[in-house]
DNA sequence: ACAAATTTTTAGTTTTGTCTAAATTTAATT
DNA sequence: AATTAAATTTAGACAAAACTAAAAATTTGT
């Protein structure tokens, strides 16, 4: 597999979780499924291009330019995800792979027109915020369902575990992004929950609840 | 520049003008702005993969598999062009470069959903036909406007006379490449035409009509 | 049909991204 | 502080795609 500069930038951004932190070459290698020595080589090149700051043995961070590049990629990725779900009837667990390809298309006009077509969405189908053209972010206040106190409610906006089995479980149990959730009760000894979702009451294990993100509404 | 297998397939297809002809390595090199020796190398590889037929010194042609690949690329390219014009307000002459990138996105579901979203269009914004999912399509027919029968429509794709006065005339009368034209009526004695272009009806002299090329769409 | 011109391929080199294995630097432990 | 362990880089090699220049096959012109 041959990886692009953009793939490296993205990995560095994601490991730093959007903060402008310094990350290790090892962690980048692991994230990208490649070898640390390959990362070192590429990082040198990116450094020469002014996209990252790099001091041998001291890790990598994105320059301002690099951050802009990363945010543009995130913006494009999430806009395409919205497009696929809203306009092409993809389900929210099918979009990632395709968006991964589409995010590399180079055309500012395309991105901006897409944004307009979609009505300037603020979040993607997974509940993650979409950076504006200028790269501004509204940070969503997200909590794991397992950490939401009894009586509080919110909107299901994302998952921590995005593996196919977990996504399938949610689908089977009719739990989807955008669903309103009310935490009704909690079993102290096993952490399982009683929740109201849509018009039905269901029981959720601690394991499930700790992989579902809610945006608290009340 | 590093070219993909798909780029080679596409070039071979285009040089053969859609017919399954044998083309020279030299012509492929010229089309792709690369060197004949590079073409030889790649063509060998494509041959091993069963995408082209290749005999040294005898030229290349697409296998059935290669043709399918080429048609899928054409289909995707033209569907994306329609999308860009219809949904994102791109103009006629801005779409090619972006579609050139989008055509490489791999997802059958994406292509088919896009087709559906666009209402299963039969031609792209340049009046070129869009292959069906099975790879079937009618060949584009280019005719002088003066030779288009009453009732037929097409897309304005070129001029025979490219003199300044003629181009000025077109501009003044708001006739541009990419415009859809419907031939409504024809005066027998002077060959002048009544046409519908965009949302207006206009009268065109025989002289003008015999210098404008249309690609027949229906 | 034969020599000249053209086309196409082959051989050898370059570039780019990757890998393995060895060397080096940094971090951890006692 | 010295030794060991872990992380990171360097050095050397490989694979893929491309290029240059030389060799070989084909085509053309007489």
Short mmCIF file of C-alpha atoms (C1' of nucleotides) in Angstrom, two decimals:
data_model
loop_
_atom_site.label_atom_id
_atom_site.label_comp_id
_atom_site.label_asym_id
_atom_site.label_seq_id
_atom_site.Cartn_x
_atom_site.Cartn_y
_atom_site.Cartn_z
CA UNK A 1 0.00 0.00 0.00
CA UNK A 2 1.26 3.41 -0.92
CA UNK A 3 0.06 6.24 1.29
CA UNK A 4 -0.36 9.89 0.40
CA UNK A 5 0.90 12.96 2.22
CA UNK A 6 -2.70 13.69 3.08
CA UNK A 7 -3.05 10.31 4.75
CA UNK A 8 -0.12 11.11 7.04
CA UNK A 9 -1.49 14.55 7.89
CA UNK A 10 -4.83 13.03 8.71
CA UNK A 11 -3.29 10.38 10.94
CA UNK A 12 -1.27 12.95 12.87
CA UNK A 13 -4.39 15.05 13.27
CA UNK A 14 -6.51 12.16 14.47
CA UNK A 15 -4.00 10.85 16.97
CA UNK A 16 -3.79 14.36 18.41
CA UNK A 17 -7.62 14.31 18.57
CA UNK A 18 -7.80 17.67 16.89
CA UNK A 19 -5.64 19.34 19.52
CA UNK A 20 -2.33 20.51 18.21
CA UNK A 21 -0.28 18.03 20.18
CA UNK A 22 3.02 16.39 19.39
CA UNK A 23 2.65 12.72 18.54
CA UNK A 24 5.19 9.91 18.28
CA UNK A 25 6.25 8.39 14.99
CA UNK A 26 5.39 5.02 16.47
CA UNK A 27 1.78 5.98 17.10
CA UNK A 28 1.48 7.28 13.55
CA UNK A 29 2.87 4.01 12.24
CA UNK A 30 0.40 2.01 14.26
CA UNK A 31 -2.55 4.17 13.22
CA UNK A 32 -1.62 3.86 9.56
CA UNK A 33 -0.65 0.22 9.62
CA UNK A 34 2.85 0.92 8.41
CA UNK A 35 6.37 0.85 9.89
CA UNK A 36 7.96 3.53 12.09
CA UNK A 37 10.86 3.92 9.69
CA UNK A 38 8.45 4.71 6.87
CA UNK A 39 6.89 7.38 9.03
CA UNK A 40 10.25 8.92 9.79
CA UNK A 41 11.01 9.19 6.08
CA UNK A 42 7.69 10.74 5.16
CA UNK A 43 7.70 13.08 8.11
CA UNK A 44 11.02 14.50 6.98
CA UNK A 45 9.51 15.28 3.63
CA UNK A 46 6.42 16.85 5.13
CA UNK A 47 8.69 18.90 7.35
CA UNK A 48 10.55 20.24 4.33
CA UNK A 49 7.24 21.18 2.79
CA UNK A 50 6.29 23.08 5.91
CA UNK A 51 3.35 20.88 6.84
CA UNK A 52 4.73 19.49 10.09
CA UNK A 53 7.22 20.38 12.79
CA UNK A 54 9.70 17.62 13.31
CA UNK A 55 12.73 17.20 15.54
CA UNK A 56 14.37 13.75 15.50
CA UNK A 57 13.37 11.64 18.51
CA UNK A 58 11.02 14.39 19.65
CA UNK A 59 7.87 13.58 17.70
CA UNK A 60 5.76 15.41 15.12
CA UNK A 61 3.14 18.12 15.22
CA UNK A 62 1.20 19.91 12.51
CA UNK A 63 2.18 23.40 11.45
CA UNK A 64 -0.56 25.94 10.89
CA UNK A 65 -0.49 24.98 7.24
CA UNK A 66 -0.70 21.31 8.15
CA UNK A 67 -3.64 21.94 10.45
CA UNK A 68 -5.47 23.77 7.72
CA UNK A 69 -4.90 20.83 5.42
CA UNK A 70 -6.19 18.41 8.06
CA UNK A 71 -9.29 20.48 8.74
CA UNK A 72 -10.06 20.71 5.05
CA UNK A 73 -9.86 16.95 4.81
CA UNK A 74 -12.15 16.50 7.80
CA UNK A 75 -14.56 19.03 6.34
CA UNK A 76 -14.67 17.26 3.01
CA UNK A 77 -14.96 13.83 4.57
CA UNK A 78 -17.92 14.80 6.72
CA UNK A 79 -19.69 16.75 4.01
CA UNK A 80 -19.48 13.76 1.71
CA UNK A 81 -20.86 11.57 4.48
CA UNK A 82 -23.86 13.84 4.80
CA UNK A 83 -24.30 13.78 1.05
CA UNK A 84 -24.21 10.00 0.89
CA UNK A 85 -26.81 9.66 3.63
CA UNK A 86 -29.10 12.54 2.71
CA UNK A 87 -28.99 12.40 -1.06
CA UNK A 88 -28.00 8.87 -1.95
CA UNK A 89 -29.77 6.89 0.77
CA UNK A 90 -26.65 5.32 2.15
CA UNK A 91 -27.05 4.11 5.68
CA UNK A 92 -24.85 5.74 8.27
CA UNK A 93 -22.64 2.66 8.58
CA UNK A 94 -21.83 2.46 4.87
CA UNK A 95 -20.48 5.93 4.30
CA UNK A 96 -17.03 5.89 5.80
CA UNK A 97 -15.17 3.87 3.21
CA UNK A 98 -16.51 5.89 0.30
CA UNK A 99 -15.99 9.23 2.06
CA UNK A 100 -12.41 8.13 2.63
CA UNK A 101 -11.94 8.25 -1.13
CA UNK A 102 -14.06 11.32 -1.82
CA UNK A 103 -12.23 13.47 0.72
CA UNK A 104 -9.18 13.51 -1.55
CA UNK A 105 -10.96 15.19 -4.48
CA UNK A 106 -9.37 18.56 -5.07
CA UNK A 107 -11.78 21.37 -5.88
CA UNK A 108 -12.66 24.17 -3.52
CA UNK A 109 -15.68 25.03 -5.60
CA UNK A 110 -16.89 21.44 -5.34
CA UNK A 111 -16.61 21.44 -1.56
CA UNK A 112 -18.37 24.76 -1.14
CA UNK A 113 -21.16 23.93 -3.58
CA UNK A 114 -21.69 20.61 -1.84
CA UNK A 115 -21.90 22.45 1.48
CA UNK A 116 -24.57 24.71 -0.02
CA UNK A 117 -26.50 21.82 -1.58
CA UNK A 118 -26.67 20.13 1.81
CA UNK A 119 -27.84 23.29 3.55
CA UNK A 120 -24.65 23.98 5.47
CA UNK A 121 -24.91 21.04 7.88
CA UNK A 122 -23.18 21.35 11.24
CA UNK A 123 -22.72 17.68 11.99
CA UNK A 124 -22.16 14.54 9.99
CA UNK A 125 -24.23 11.37 10.26
CA UNK A 126 -22.06 10.20 13.15
CA UNK A 127 -22.74 13.38 15.08
CA UNK A 128 -19.29 14.81 14.53
CA UNK A 129 -19.09 18.53 13.80
CA UNK A 130 -18.19 19.77 10.33
CA UNK A 131 -15.51 22.46 10.21
CA UNK A 132 -16.57 25.63 8.42
CA UNK A 133 -14.75 26.81 5.32
CA UNK A 134 -12.49 28.87 7.57
CA UNK A 135 -11.73 25.81 9.65
CA UNK A 136 -13.84 26.80 12.65
CA UNK A 137 -15.23 24.11 14.84
CA UNK A 138 -18.20 24.09 17.17
CA UNK A 139 -17.16 21.51 19.70
CA UNK A 140 -20.11 19.31 20.57
CA UNK A 141 -20.62 18.40 24.24
CA UNK A 142 -20.71 14.67 24.07
CA UNK A 143 -21.06 12.15 26.83
CA UNK A 144 -21.09 8.40 26.87
CA UNK A 145 -24.59 7.12 27.55
CA UNK A 146 -23.13 5.24 30.49
CA UNK A 147 -22.13 8.53 32.07
CA UNK A 148 -25.40 10.37 31.60
CA UNK A 149 -27.20 10.78 34.96
CA UNK A 150 -30.68 9.37 35.54
CA UNK A 151 -33.38 11.76 34.38
CA UNK A 152 -31.26 13.49 31.75
CA UNK A 153 -32.02 13.22 28.07
CA UNK A 154 -30.12 13.80 24.88
CA UNK A 155 -29.73 12.97 21.25
CA UNK A 156 -27.79 10.01 19.99
CA UNK A 157 -24.97 11.57 18.02
CA UNK A 158 -22.16 9.09 17.75
CA UNK A 159 -20.45 5.87 18.58
CA UNK A 160 -17.17 5.12 20.27
CA UNK A 161 -16.89 1.65 18.78
CA UNK A 162 -17.56 1.84 15.06
CA UNK A 163 -17.00 -1.83 14.33
CA UNK A 164 -19.46 -3.55 12.04
CA UNK A 165 -20.80 -5.88 14.76
CA UNK A 166 -21.61 -2.98 17.07
CA UNK A 167 -23.19 -0.93 14.31
CA UNK A 168 -25.21 -3.95 13.32
CA UNK A 169 -26.39 -4.41 16.87
CA UNK A 170 -27.67 -0.85 16.99
CA UNK A 171 -29.38 -1.29 13.67
CA UNK A 172 -31.08 -4.48 14.81
CA UNK A 173 -32.31 -2.76 17.94
CA UNK A 174 -33.54 0.22 16.00
CA UNK A 175 -31.15 2.67 17.55
CA UNK A 176 -30.01 5.33 15.11
CA UNK A 177 -28.27 8.68 15.14
CA UNK A 178 -30.66 11.50 15.77
CA UNK A 179 -32.79 9.43 18.10
CA UNK A 180 -33.89 11.12 21.31
CA UNK A 181 -32.91 9.21 24.41
CA UNK A 182 -34.05 9.55 28.02
CA UNK A 183 -32.16 7.78 30.78
CA UNK A 184 -34.86 6.40 33.07
CA UNK A 185 -33.08 4.14 35.48
CA UNK A 186 -29.75 2.55 36.20
CA UNK A 187 -28.84 -0.75 37.84
CA UNK A 188 -26.07 0.00 40.30
CA UNK A 189 -24.50 -3.47 40.41
CA UNK A 190 -23.98 -4.01 36.66
CA UNK A 191 -24.32 -0.52 35.23
CA UNK A 192 -27.11 -1.51 32.87
CA UNK A 193 -29.69 1.10 31.89
CA UNK A 194 -33.35 1.57 31.31
CA UNK A 195 -33.80 4.10 28.54
CA UNK A 196 -36.65 5.53 26.56
CA UNK A 197 -35.81 5.85 22.91
CA UNK A 198 -38.40 7.14 20.52
CA UNK A 199 -41.64 5.68 21.82
CA UNK A 200 -40.31 2.57 23.44
CA UNK A 201 -38.53 1.56 26.63
CA UNK A 202 -35.56 -0.73 26.39
CA UNK A 203 -32.87 -2.24 28.52
CA UNK A 204 -29.24 -1.62 27.62
CA UNK A 205 -26.13 -3.32 28.98
CA UNK A 206 -23.26 -1.34 30.45
CA UNK A 207 -21.10 -2.55 27.57
CA UNK A 208 -23.41 -1.02 25.00
CA UNK A 209 -24.03 2.16 26.98
CA UNK A 210 -20.33 2.86 27.22
CA UNK A 211 -19.98 2.91 23.45
CA UNK A 212 -22.80 5.28 22.59
CA UNK A 213 -22.36 9.03 22.64
CA UNK A 214 -25.19 11.38 23.50
CA UNK A 215 -25.42 15.10 23.06
CA UNK A 216 -27.06 16.26 26.24
CA UNK A 217 -30.15 18.34 25.66
CA UNK A 218 -31.61 18.68 29.13
CA UNK B 1 3.31 12.16 -12.90
CA UNK B 2 2.37 8.66 -11.97
CA UNK B 3 -0.47 7.22 -13.99
CA UNK B 4 -2.92 4.52 -12.95
CA UNK B 5 -3.93 1.40 -14.81
CA UNK B 6 -7.31 3.01 -15.29
CA UNK B 7 -5.71 5.97 -17.02
CA UNK B 8 -4.09 3.66 -19.56
CA UNK B 9 -7.33 1.76 -20.17
CA UNK B 10 -9.13 5.04 -20.68
CA UNK B 11 -6.52 6.30 -23.15
CA UNK B 12 -6.67 3.11 -25.20
CA UNK B 13 -10.44 3.34 -25.22
CA UNK B 14 -10.47 6.98 -26.30
CA UNK B 15 -7.94 6.58 -29.07
CA UNK B 16 -10.03 3.73 -30.42
CA UNK B 17 -13.04 6.08 -30.22
CA UNK B 18 -15.04 3.45 -28.43
CA UNK B 19 -14.58 0.92 -31.19
CA UNK B 20 -12.57 -2.09 -30.16
CA UNK B 21 -9.64 -1.26 -32.40
CA UNK B 22 -5.96 -1.98 -32.00
CA UNK B 23 -3.95 1.13 -31.23
CA UNK B 24 -0.23 1.83 -31.29
CA UNK B 25 1.85 2.27 -28.18
CA UNK B 26 3.07 5.54 -29.65
CA UNK B 27 -0.43 6.97 -29.89
CA UNK B 28 -1.13 5.99 -26.31
CA UNK B 29 2.07 7.70 -25.21
CA UNK B 30 1.12 10.87 -27.06
CA UNK B 31 -2.41 10.89 -25.67
CA UNK B 32 -1.15 10.44 -22.14
CA UNK B 33 1.82 12.76 -22.38
CA UNK B 34 4.29 10.06 -21.51
CA UNK B 35 6.97 8.04 -23.31
CA UNK B 36 6.40 5.02 -25.58
CA UNK B 37 8.69 2.88 -23.46
CA UNK B 38 6.58 3.57 -20.40
CA UNK B 39 3.53 2.48 -22.34
CA UNK B 40 5.19 -0.76 -23.37
CA UNK B 41 5.98 -1.57 -19.77
CA UNK B 42 2.51 -0.85 -18.47
CA UNK B 43 0.81 -2.58 -21.36
CA UNK B 44 2.69 -5.75 -20.52
CA UNK B 45 1.38 -5.59 -17.01
CA UNK B 46 -2.17 -4.93 -18.16
CA UNK B 47 -1.84 -7.85 -20.53
CA UNK B 48 -0.87 -10.15 -17.67
CA UNK B 49 -3.92 -8.96 -15.78
CA UNK B 50 -6.13 -9.79 -18.73
CA UNK B 51 -7.21 -6.23 -19.42
CA UNK B 52 -5.60 -5.83 -22.85
CA UNK B 53 -4.43 -7.94 -25.76
CA UNK B 54 -0.83 -7.22 -26.58
CA UNK B 55 1.60 -8.61 -29.13
CA UNK B 56 4.99 -6.86 -29.35
CA UNK B 57 5.17 -4.47 -32.31
CA UNK B 58 1.54 -5.20 -33.12
CA UNK B 59 -0.26 -2.75 -30.88
CA UNK B 60 -2.81 -3.02 -28.05
CA UNK B 61 -6.53 -3.59 -27.81
CA UNK B 62 -8.88 -3.95 -24.87
CA UNK B 63 -10.11 -7.37 -23.83
CA UNK B 64 -13.77 -7.75 -22.93
CA UNK B 65 -12.79 -7.17 -19.33
CA UNK B 66 -10.82 -4.06 -20.31
CA UNK B 67 -13.75 -2.71 -22.28
CA UNK B 68 -16.04 -3.19 -19.32
CA UNK B 69 -13.59 -1.25 -17.18
CA UNK B 70 -13.42 1.55 -19.75
CA UNK B 71 -17.17 1.81 -20.06
CA UNK B 72 -17.57 1.94 -16.31
CA UNK B 73 -15.12 4.83 -16.20
CA UNK B 74 -16.96 6.67 -18.96
CA UNK B 75 -20.24 6.07 -17.19
CA UNK B 76 -18.92 7.41 -13.92
CA UNK B 77 -17.24 10.39 -15.55
CA UNK B 78 -20.38 11.48 -17.35
CA UNK B 79 -22.70 10.90 -14.41
CA UNK B 80 -20.48 13.08 -12.25
CA UNK B 81 -20.52 15.76 -14.93
CA UNK B 82 -24.30 15.78 -14.88
CA UNK B 83 -24.22 15.96 -11.10
CA UNK B 84 -21.85 18.90 -11.10
CA UNK B 85 -23.95 20.86 -13.58
CA UNK B 86 -27.41 19.92 -12.33
CA UNK B 87 -26.87 19.85 -8.61
CA UNK B 88 -23.86 22.03 -7.93
CA UNK B 89 -24.31 24.74 -10.55
CA UNK B 90 -21.03 24.12 -12.27
CA UNK B 91 -20.87 25.52 -15.78
CA UNK B 92 -20.38 23.40 -18.82
CA UNK B 93 -16.65 24.06 -19.12
CA UNK B 94 -15.71 23.59 -15.45
CA UNK B 95 -16.75 20.00 -14.99
CA UNK B 96 -14.16 18.00 -16.82
CA UNK B 97 -11.22 18.36 -14.47
CA UNK B 98 -13.23 17.48 -11.39
CA UNK B 99 -15.02 14.58 -13.08
CA UNK B 100 -11.59 13.30 -14.05
CA UNK B 101 -10.93 12.79 -10.34
CA UNK B 102 -14.38 11.60 -9.35
CA UNK B 103 -14.50 8.87 -11.98
CA UNK B 104 -11.89 6.90 -10.04
CA UNK B 105 -14.01 6.56 -6.89
CA UNK B 106 -14.73 2.90 -6.34
CA UNK B 107 -18.25 2.09 -5.20
CA UNK B 108 -20.86 0.48 -7.37
CA UNK B 109 -23.56 1.56 -4.98
CA UNK B 110 -22.38 5.15 -5.23
CA UNK B 111 -22.54 5.12 -9.02
CA UNK B 112 -25.97 3.54 -9.14
CA UNK B 113 -27.43 5.82 -6.47
CA UNK B 114 -26.02 8.83 -8.26
CA UNK B 115 -27.63 7.61 -11.47
CA UNK B 116 -30.95 7.37 -9.65
CA UNK B 117 -30.57 10.79 -8.00
CA UNK B 118 -30.02 12.35 -11.40
CA UNK B 119 -33.04 10.60 -12.91
CA UNK B 120 -31.12 8.17 -15.09
CA UNK B 121 -29.81 10.75 -17.57
CA UNK B 122 -28.94 9.55 -21.07
CA UNK B 123 -26.46 12.27 -21.98
CA UNK B 124 -23.89 14.37 -20.17
CA UNK B 125 -23.69 18.19 -20.34
CA UNK B 126 -21.61 17.95 -23.53
CA UNK B 127 -24.30 15.86 -25.22
CA UNK B 128 -22.30 12.65 -24.98
CA UNK B 129 -24.25 9.51 -24.14
CA UNK B 130 -23.96 7.84 -20.74
CA UNK B 131 -23.45 4.07 -20.81
CA UNK B 132 -26.01 2.09 -18.83
CA UNK B 133 -24.96 -0.08 -15.92
CA UNK B 134 -24.65 -2.96 -18.36
CA UNK B 135 -22.41 -0.86 -20.58
CA UNK B 136 -24.92 -0.23 -23.35
CA UNK B 137 -25.15 3.11 -25.10
CA UNK B 138 -25.94 4.84 -28.36
CA UNK B 139 -23.21 6.63 -30.19
CA UNK B 140 -23.19 10.40 -30.24
CA UNK B 141 -24.08 11.89 -33.59
CA UNK B 142 -22.69 15.30 -34.46
CA UNK B 143 -24.53 17.32 -37.09
CA UNK B 144 -24.62 20.86 -38.39
CA UNK B 145 -27.65 22.60 -36.98
CA UNK B 146 -28.83 23.15 -40.54
CA UNK B 147 -29.03 19.39 -41.01
CA UNK B 148 -30.95 18.54 -37.86
CA UNK B 149 -34.52 17.45 -38.63
CA UNK B 150 -37.48 19.32 -37.17
CA UNK B 151 -38.42 18.01 -33.74
CA UNK B 152 -34.94 16.77 -32.84
CA UNK B 153 -32.88 18.31 -30.08
CA UNK B 154 -29.22 18.45 -29.22
CA UNK B 155 -26.44 20.21 -27.45
CA UNK B 156 -24.36 22.94 -29.00
CA UNK B 157 -20.84 21.55 -29.14
CA UNK B 158 -18.83 23.48 -31.68
CA UNK B 159 -18.52 25.88 -34.59
CA UNK B 160 -17.40 25.38 -38.16
CA UNK B 161 -16.61 29.05 -38.72
CA UNK B 162 -14.57 30.38 -35.81
CA UNK B 163 -14.13 33.91 -37.14
CA UNK B 164 -14.53 36.81 -34.75
CA UNK B 165 -17.69 38.15 -36.36
CA UNK B 166 -19.44 34.79 -36.10
CA UNK B 167 -18.41 34.24 -32.48
CA UNK B 168 -19.53 37.76 -31.71
CA UNK B 169 -22.88 37.05 -33.25
CA UNK B 170 -23.33 33.97 -31.08
CA UNK B 171 -22.35 35.86 -27.99
CA UNK B 172 -24.74 38.71 -28.78
CA UNK B 173 -27.56 36.25 -29.28
CA UNK B 174 -26.75 34.37 -26.10
CA UNK B 175 -25.82 31.15 -27.78
CA UNK B 176 -23.04 29.28 -26.04
CA UNK B 177 -21.44 25.88 -26.13
CA UNK B 178 -23.32 23.51 -23.88
CA UNK B 179 -26.69 25.06 -24.61
CA UNK B 180 -29.54 22.68 -25.29
CA UNK B 181 -31.28 23.36 -28.58
CA UNK B 182 -34.59 22.14 -30.01
CA UNK B 183 -35.32 22.55 -33.71
CA UNK B 184 -38.95 23.68 -33.91
CA UNK B 185 -39.52 24.69 -37.50
CA UNK B 186 -37.76 25.26 -40.79
CA UNK B 187 -38.47 27.69 -43.65
CA UNK B 188 -38.23 25.70 -46.86
CA UNK B 189 -37.35 28.53 -49.25
CA UNK B 190 -34.40 30.04 -47.33
CA UNK B 191 -33.46 27.29 -44.90
CA UNK B 192 -33.84 29.53 -41.88
CA UNK B 193 -34.80 27.94 -38.56
CA UNK B 194 -37.01 28.43 -35.57
CA UNK B 195 -35.23 27.03 -32.55
CA UNK B 196 -35.81 26.86 -28.83
CA UNK B 197 -32.69 27.54 -26.85
CA UNK B 198 -32.92 27.58 -23.10
CA UNK B 199 -36.25 29.21 -22.38
CA UNK B 200 -36.55 31.36 -25.47
CA UNK B 201 -37.52 30.92 -29.10
CA UNK B 202 -35.35 32.50 -31.74
CA UNK B 203 -35.01 32.70 -35.49
CA UNK B 204 -31.71 31.67 -37.09
CA UNK B 205 -30.59 32.16 -40.70
CA UNK B 206 -29.42 29.26 -42.82
CA UNK B 207 -25.99 30.85 -42.90
CA UNK B 208 -25.69 30.70 -39.14
CA UNK B 209 -27.23 27.25 -38.83
CA UNK B 210 -24.73 25.77 -41.23
CA UNK B 211 -21.83 26.84 -39.02
CA UNK B 212 -22.99 25.44 -35.69
CA UNK B 213 -22.44 21.85 -34.63
CA UNK B 214 -24.98 20.03 -32.48
CA UNK B 215 -24.65 16.72 -30.75
CA UNK B 216 -28.00 15.02 -31.20
CA UNK B 217 -29.52 13.91 -27.94
CA UNK B 218 -33.00 12.83 -28.97
"C1'" DA C 1 13.50 -6.50 -52.95
"C1'" DC C 2 16.65 -3.53 -50.38
"C1'" DA C 3 18.11 0.42 -47.94
"C1'" DA C 4 16.40 4.21 -45.25
"C1'" DA C 5 13.18 5.97 -42.10
"C1'" DT C 6 10.07 5.13 -38.53
"C1'" DT C 7 8.15 2.74 -34.77
"C1'" DT C 8 8.58 -0.09 -30.86
"C1'" DT C 9 11.03 -2.61 -27.54
"C1'" DT C 10 14.87 -3.60 -24.44
"C1'" DA C 11 18.42 -2.42 -21.13
"C1'" DG C 12 19.91 0.19 -17.70
"C1'" DT C 13 19.05 4.21 -14.48
"C1'" DT C 14 16.20 7.32 -11.49
"C1'" DT C 15 12.70 8.43 -8.17
"C1'" DT C 16 9.53 7.51 -4.55
"C1'" DG C 17 7.57 5.05 -0.89
"C1'" DT C 18 8.26 1.07 1.63
"C1'" DC C 19 10.64 -2.60 4.30
"C1'" DT C 20 14.30 -5.10 7.37
"C1'" DA C 21 17.90 -4.98 10.34
"C1'" DA C 22 21.34 -2.57 12.70
"C1'" DA C 23 22.63 1.51 15.21
"C1'" DT C 24 21.51 5.27 18.11
"C1'" DT C 25 19.01 8.03 21.23
"C1'" DT C 26 15.79 8.45 25.01
"C1'" DA C 27 13.36 6.48 28.99
"C1'" DA C 28 12.97 3.34 32.88
"C1'" DT C 29 14.81 0.58 36.73
"C1'" DT C 30 17.47 -0.48 40.26
"C1'" DA D 1 24.56 6.82 37.99
"C1'" DA D 2 24.82 2.70 35.43
"C1'" DT D 3 22.49 -0.71 33.08
"C1'" DT D 4 18.66 -2.37 30.68
"C1'" DA D 5 14.61 -1.65 27.94
"C1'" DA D 6 12.03 0.82 24.61
"C1'" DA D 7 11.48 4.01 20.98
"C1'" DT D 8 13.35 6.16 16.92
"C1'" DT D 9 16.40 6.81 13.25
"C1'" DT D 10 19.80 5.38 9.76
"C1'" DA D 11 21.55 2.44 6.20
"C1'" DG D 12 20.85 -0.54 2.65
"C1'" DA D 13 17.62 -3.10 -0.35
"C1'" DC D 14 13.35 -3.73 -2.99
"C1'" DA D 15 9.31 -2.79 -5.97
"C1'" DA D 16 6.78 0.08 -9.15
"C1'" DA D 17 6.44 3.51 -12.56
"C1'" DA D 18 8.96 6.45 -15.46
"C1'" DC D 19 12.81 8.09 -18.33
"C1'" DT D 20 17.06 7.96 -21.75
"C1'" DA D 21 19.57 5.86 -25.09
"C1'" DA D 22 20.59 1.93 -27.78
"C1'" DA D 23 18.90 -2.12 -30.28
"C1'" DA D 24 15.51 -4.50 -32.93
"C1'" DA D 25 11.43 -4.94 -35.78
"C1'" DT D 26 8.42 -2.96 -39.03
"C1'" DT D 27 7.15 0.06 -42.68
"C1'" DT D 28 8.16 3.01 -46.60
"C1'" DG D 29 10.17 4.53 -50.87
"C1'" DT D 30 12.49 3.63 -54.86
#
